[in-house]
Coordinates of C-alpha atoms in Angstrom, one line a residue:
X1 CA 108.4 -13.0 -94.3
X2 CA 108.6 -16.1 -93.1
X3 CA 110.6 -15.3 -89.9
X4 CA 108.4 -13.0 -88.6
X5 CA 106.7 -12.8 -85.1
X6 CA 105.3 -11.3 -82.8
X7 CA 108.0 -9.2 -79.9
X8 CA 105.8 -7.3 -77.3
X9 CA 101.9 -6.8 -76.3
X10 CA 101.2 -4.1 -74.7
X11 CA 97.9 -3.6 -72.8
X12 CA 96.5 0.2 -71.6
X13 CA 93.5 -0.2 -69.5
X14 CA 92.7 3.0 -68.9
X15 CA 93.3 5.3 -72.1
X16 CA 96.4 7.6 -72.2
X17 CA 97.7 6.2 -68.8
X18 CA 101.1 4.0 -69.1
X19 CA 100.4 0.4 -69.8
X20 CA 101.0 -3.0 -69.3
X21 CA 103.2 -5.3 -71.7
X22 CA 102.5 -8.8 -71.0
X23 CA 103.6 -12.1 -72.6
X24 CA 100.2 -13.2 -73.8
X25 CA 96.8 -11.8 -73.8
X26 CA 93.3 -12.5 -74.7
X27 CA 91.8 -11.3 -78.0
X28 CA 88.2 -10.1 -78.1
X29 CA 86.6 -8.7 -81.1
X30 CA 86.7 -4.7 -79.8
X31 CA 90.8 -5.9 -78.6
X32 CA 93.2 -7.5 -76.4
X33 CA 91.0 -8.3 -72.8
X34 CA 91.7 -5.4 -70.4
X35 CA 92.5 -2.3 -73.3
X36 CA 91.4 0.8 -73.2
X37 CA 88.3 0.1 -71.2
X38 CA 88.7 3.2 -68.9
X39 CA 88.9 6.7 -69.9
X40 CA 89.0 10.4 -68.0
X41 CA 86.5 12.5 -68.8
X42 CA 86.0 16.6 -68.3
X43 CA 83.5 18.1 -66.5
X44 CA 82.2 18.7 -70.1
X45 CA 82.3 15.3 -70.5
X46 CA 84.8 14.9 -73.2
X47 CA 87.7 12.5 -73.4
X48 CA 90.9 13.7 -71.7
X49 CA 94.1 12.4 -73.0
X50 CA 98.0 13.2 -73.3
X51 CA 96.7 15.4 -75.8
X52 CA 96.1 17.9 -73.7
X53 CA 97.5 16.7 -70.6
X54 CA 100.8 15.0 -71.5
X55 CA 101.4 14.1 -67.4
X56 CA 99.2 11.1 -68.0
X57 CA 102.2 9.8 -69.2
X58 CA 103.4 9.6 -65.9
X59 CA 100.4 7.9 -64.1
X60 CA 99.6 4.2 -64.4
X61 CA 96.8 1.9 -64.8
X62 CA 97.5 -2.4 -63.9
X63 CA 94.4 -4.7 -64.1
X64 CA 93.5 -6.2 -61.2
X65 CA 91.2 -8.5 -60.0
X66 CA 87.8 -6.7 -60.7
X67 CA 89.1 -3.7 -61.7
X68 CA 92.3 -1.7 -62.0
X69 CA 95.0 0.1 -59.7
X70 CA 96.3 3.7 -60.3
X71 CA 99.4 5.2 -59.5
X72 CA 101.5 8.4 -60.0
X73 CA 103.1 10.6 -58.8
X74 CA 103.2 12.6 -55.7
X75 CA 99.5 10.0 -54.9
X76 CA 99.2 6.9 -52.9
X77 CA 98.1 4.0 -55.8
X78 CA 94.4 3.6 -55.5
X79 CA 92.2 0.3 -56.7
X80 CA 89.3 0.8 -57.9
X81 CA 86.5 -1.6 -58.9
X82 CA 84.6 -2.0 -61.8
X83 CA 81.4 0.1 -61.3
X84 CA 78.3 -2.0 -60.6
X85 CA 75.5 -2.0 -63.7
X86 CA 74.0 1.8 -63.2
X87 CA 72.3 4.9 -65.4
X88 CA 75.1 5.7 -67.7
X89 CA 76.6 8.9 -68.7
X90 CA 77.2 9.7 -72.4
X91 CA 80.9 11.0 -73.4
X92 CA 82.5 12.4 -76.4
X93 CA 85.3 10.9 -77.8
X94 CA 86.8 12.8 -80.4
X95 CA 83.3 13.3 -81.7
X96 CA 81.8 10.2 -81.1
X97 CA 79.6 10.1 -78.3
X98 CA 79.5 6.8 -75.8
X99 CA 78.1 5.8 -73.1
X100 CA 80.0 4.3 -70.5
X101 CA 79.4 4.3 -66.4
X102 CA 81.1 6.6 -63.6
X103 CA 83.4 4.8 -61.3
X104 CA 83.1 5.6 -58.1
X105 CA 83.6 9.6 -56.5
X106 CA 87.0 8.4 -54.6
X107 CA 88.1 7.4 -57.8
X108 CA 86.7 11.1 -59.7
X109 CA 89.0 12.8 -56.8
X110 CA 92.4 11.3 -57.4
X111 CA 91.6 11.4 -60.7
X112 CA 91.2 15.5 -60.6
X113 CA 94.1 15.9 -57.8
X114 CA 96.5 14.3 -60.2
X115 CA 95.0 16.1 -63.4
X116 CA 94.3 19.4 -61.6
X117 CA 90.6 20.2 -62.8
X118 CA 87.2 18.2 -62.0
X119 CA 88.0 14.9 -63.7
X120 CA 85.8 10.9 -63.9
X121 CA 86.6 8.1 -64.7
X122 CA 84.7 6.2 -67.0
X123 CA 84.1 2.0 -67.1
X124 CA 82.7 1.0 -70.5
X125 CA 80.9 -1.7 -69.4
X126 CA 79.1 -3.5 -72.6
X127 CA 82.3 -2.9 -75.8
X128 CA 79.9 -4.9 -77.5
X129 CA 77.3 -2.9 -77.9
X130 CA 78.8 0.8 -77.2
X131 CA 80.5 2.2 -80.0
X132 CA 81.2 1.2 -83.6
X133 CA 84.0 1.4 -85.4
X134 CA 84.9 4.3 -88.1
X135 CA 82.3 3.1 -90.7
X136 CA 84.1 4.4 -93.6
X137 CA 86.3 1.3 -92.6
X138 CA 84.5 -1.0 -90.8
X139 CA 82.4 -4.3 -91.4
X140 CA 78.9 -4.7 -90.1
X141 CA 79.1 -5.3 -86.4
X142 CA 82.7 -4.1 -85.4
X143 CA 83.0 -2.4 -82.3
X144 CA 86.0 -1.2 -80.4
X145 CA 86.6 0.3 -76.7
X146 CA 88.0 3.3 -76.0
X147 CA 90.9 3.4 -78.2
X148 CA 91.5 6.5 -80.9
X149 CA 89.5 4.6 -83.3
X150 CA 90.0 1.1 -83.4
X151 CA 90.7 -2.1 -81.7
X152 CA 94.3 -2.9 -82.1
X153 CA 97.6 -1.2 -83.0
X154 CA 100.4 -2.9 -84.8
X155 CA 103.5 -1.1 -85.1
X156 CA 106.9 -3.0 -86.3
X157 CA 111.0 -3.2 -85.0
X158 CA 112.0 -1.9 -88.4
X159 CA 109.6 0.6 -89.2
X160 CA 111.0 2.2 -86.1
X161 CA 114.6 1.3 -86.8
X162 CA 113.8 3.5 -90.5
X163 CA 112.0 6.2 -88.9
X164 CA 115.0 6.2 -86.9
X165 CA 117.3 6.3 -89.3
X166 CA 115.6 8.9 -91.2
X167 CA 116.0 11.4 -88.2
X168 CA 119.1 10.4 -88.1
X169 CA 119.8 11.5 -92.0
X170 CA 117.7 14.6 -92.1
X171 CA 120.1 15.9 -89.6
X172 CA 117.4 15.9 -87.0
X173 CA 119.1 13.3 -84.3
X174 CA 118.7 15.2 -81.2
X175 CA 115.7 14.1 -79.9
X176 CA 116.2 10.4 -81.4
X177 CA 116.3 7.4 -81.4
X178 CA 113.2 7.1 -80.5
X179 CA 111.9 4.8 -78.2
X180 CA 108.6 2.4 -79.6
X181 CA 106.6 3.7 -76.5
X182 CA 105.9 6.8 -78.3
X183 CA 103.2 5.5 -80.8
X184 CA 101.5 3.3 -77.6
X185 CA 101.0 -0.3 -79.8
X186 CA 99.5 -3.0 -78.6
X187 CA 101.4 -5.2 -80.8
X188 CA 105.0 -4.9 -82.0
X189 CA 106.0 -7.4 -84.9
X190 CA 109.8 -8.5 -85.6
X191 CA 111.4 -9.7 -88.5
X192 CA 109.6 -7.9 -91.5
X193 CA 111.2 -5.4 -93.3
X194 CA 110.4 -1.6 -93.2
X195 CA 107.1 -0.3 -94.1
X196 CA 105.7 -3.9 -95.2
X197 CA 102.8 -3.4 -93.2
X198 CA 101.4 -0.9 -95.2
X199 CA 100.5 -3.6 -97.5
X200 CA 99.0 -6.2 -95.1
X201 CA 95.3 -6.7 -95.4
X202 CA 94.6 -9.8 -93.8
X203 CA 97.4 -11.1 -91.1
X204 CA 97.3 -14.0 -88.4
X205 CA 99.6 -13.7 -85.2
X206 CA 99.9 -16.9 -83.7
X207 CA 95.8 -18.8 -83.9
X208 CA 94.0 -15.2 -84.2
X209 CA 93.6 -13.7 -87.4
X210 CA 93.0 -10.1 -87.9
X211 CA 92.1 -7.4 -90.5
X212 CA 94.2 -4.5 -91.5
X213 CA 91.7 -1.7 -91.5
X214 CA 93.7 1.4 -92.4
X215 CA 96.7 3.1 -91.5
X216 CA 97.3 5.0 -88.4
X217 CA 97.4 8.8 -88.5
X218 CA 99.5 10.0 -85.5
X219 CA 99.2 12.6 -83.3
X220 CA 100.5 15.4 -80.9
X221 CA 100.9 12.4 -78.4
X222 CA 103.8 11.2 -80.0
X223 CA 106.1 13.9 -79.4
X224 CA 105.4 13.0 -75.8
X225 CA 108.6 11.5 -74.0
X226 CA 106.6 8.6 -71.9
X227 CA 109.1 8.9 -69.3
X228 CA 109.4 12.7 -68.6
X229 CA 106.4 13.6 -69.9
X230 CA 108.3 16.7 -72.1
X231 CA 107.2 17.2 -75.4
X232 CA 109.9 18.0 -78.4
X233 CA 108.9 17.8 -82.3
X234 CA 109.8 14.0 -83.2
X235 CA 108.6 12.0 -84.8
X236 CA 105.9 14.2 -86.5
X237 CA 108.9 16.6 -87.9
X238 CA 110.1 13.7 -90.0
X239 CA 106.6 11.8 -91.0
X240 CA 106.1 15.1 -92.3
X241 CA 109.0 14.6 -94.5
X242 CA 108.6 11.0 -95.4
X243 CA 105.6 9.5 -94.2
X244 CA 102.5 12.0 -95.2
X245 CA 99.8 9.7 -96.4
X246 CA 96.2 10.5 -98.0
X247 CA 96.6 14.0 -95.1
X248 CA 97.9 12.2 -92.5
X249 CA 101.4 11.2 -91.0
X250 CA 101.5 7.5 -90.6
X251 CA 102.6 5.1 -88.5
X252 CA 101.6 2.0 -87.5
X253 CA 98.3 -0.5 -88.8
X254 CA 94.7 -0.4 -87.4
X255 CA 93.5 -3.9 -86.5
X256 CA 90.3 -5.8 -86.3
X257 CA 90.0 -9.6 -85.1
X258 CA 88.3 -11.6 -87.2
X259 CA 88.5 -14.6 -85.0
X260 CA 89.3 -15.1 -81.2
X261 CA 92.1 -17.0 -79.6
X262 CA 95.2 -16.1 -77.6
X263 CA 98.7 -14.3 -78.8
X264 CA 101.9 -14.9 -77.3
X265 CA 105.1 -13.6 -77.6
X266 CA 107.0 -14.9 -80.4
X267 CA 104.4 -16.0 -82.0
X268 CA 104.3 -16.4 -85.4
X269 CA 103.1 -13.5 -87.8
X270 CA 101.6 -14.5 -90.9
X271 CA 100.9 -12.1 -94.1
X272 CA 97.5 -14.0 -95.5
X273 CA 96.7 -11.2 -98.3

């Protein structure tokens, strides 16, 4: 695998809007600087995602100097500023509860005219402290934003290119190929072969080294066209065929960084056990 490296880095600072993909980035143990460090919440306070609201893929969220700009649709963009140290409010994310601290009420209104229903946004403000990762798979200490679970994705060129392929086969071609976007990575590797990350367990990109922590179970999400926002049945239809793992359809590596550095584009990507 010697040719391998790393092709795109995506960044999503506020969870389930459209990202960033950048040419380098920062990597802090909970993930790459900027990621996943705003959510929406309900008026229950639970996470709201493209889950149930698969518009968010049509809204999106740039870093900015002190805090991040928003823009969709039918809305003028809007920046808003990371919320000064204040009483925080406690949020479930898919069971986990966090704390985390509202932005400001400008911000909760644009928020709930784009989504339709009384939505916040949510800063977290200390990743290093907030919320643990999975323990069943974690090591003392790890702690990740607001992602699904952990604090990197990896996904690779020709795992897509088989998953492809396997629509293609099963005679299921109409809604492929599909488009890497769907399965929202932070980091997209080159030059492996199919499936070879499933046997990673310690990698380095570049200076950083990271651990493979599990799998990635996929979701709903997925079916999501990020450009329309129209769901169709791909690419869970065909994991369900070929990629069902210990319950769940996979796709994709869970990352922690054991060290921190920088990763750039075409970097190298090193298998270290």
């Amino acid at each position: 695998m010697g040719s391998a490296e790393l092709q795109s880095i995506h960044v999503h600072p506020v969870k389930a809007l459209r990202g960033l993909e950048s040419r380098e980035a920062v990597v802090e143990p909970w993930g790459l600087a900027g990621d996943r460090r705003w959510v929406l919440i309900d008026d229950g306070g639970k996470v709201v995602t493209q889950r149930q609201r698969p518009r968010l893929a049509l809204a999106a969220a740039e870093l900015v100097p002190g805090g991040v700009r928003l823009s969709a649709p039918g809305l003028d963009p809007l920046t808003v500023s990371v919320p000064e140290p204040a009483e925080t409010v406690v949020l479930d994310i898919f069971g986990d509860k966090v704390q985390g601290v509202l932005a400001d009420d400008v911000a909760h209104a644009w928020c709930s005219a784009y989504v339709g229903e009384d939505t916040r946004l949510v800063h977290m403000d200390d990743p290093a402290t907030r919320r643990p990762v999975d323990p069943e798979y974690a090591l003392p200490g790890e702690t990740v934003t607001f992602a699904d679970g952990y604090p990197l994705l990896l996904t690779s060129v020709a795992s897509l290119d088989a998953l492809n392929a396997l629509i293609a086969e099963d005679g299921l071609a109409e809604e492929g190929p599909l488009p890497m976007n769907r399965f929202r990575p932070n980091v997209v590797v080159a030059g492996t072969a199919p499936w070879a990350e499933d046997d990673w367990r310690r990698i380095a990109i570049g200076e950083v080294e990271f651990r493979v922590a599990k799998a990635c179970g996929r979701c709903v999400v997925t079916t999501t066209d990020q450009g329309t926002a129209e769901r169709g049945r791909e690419p869970l239809r065909t994991l369900g065929r070929h990629r069902r793992i210990g319950g769940s359809l996979v796709f994709g590596q869970n990352l922690v960084p054991r060290s921190p550095g920088t990763i750039r584009v075409g970097d190298p990507v090193r298998v270290l056990a």
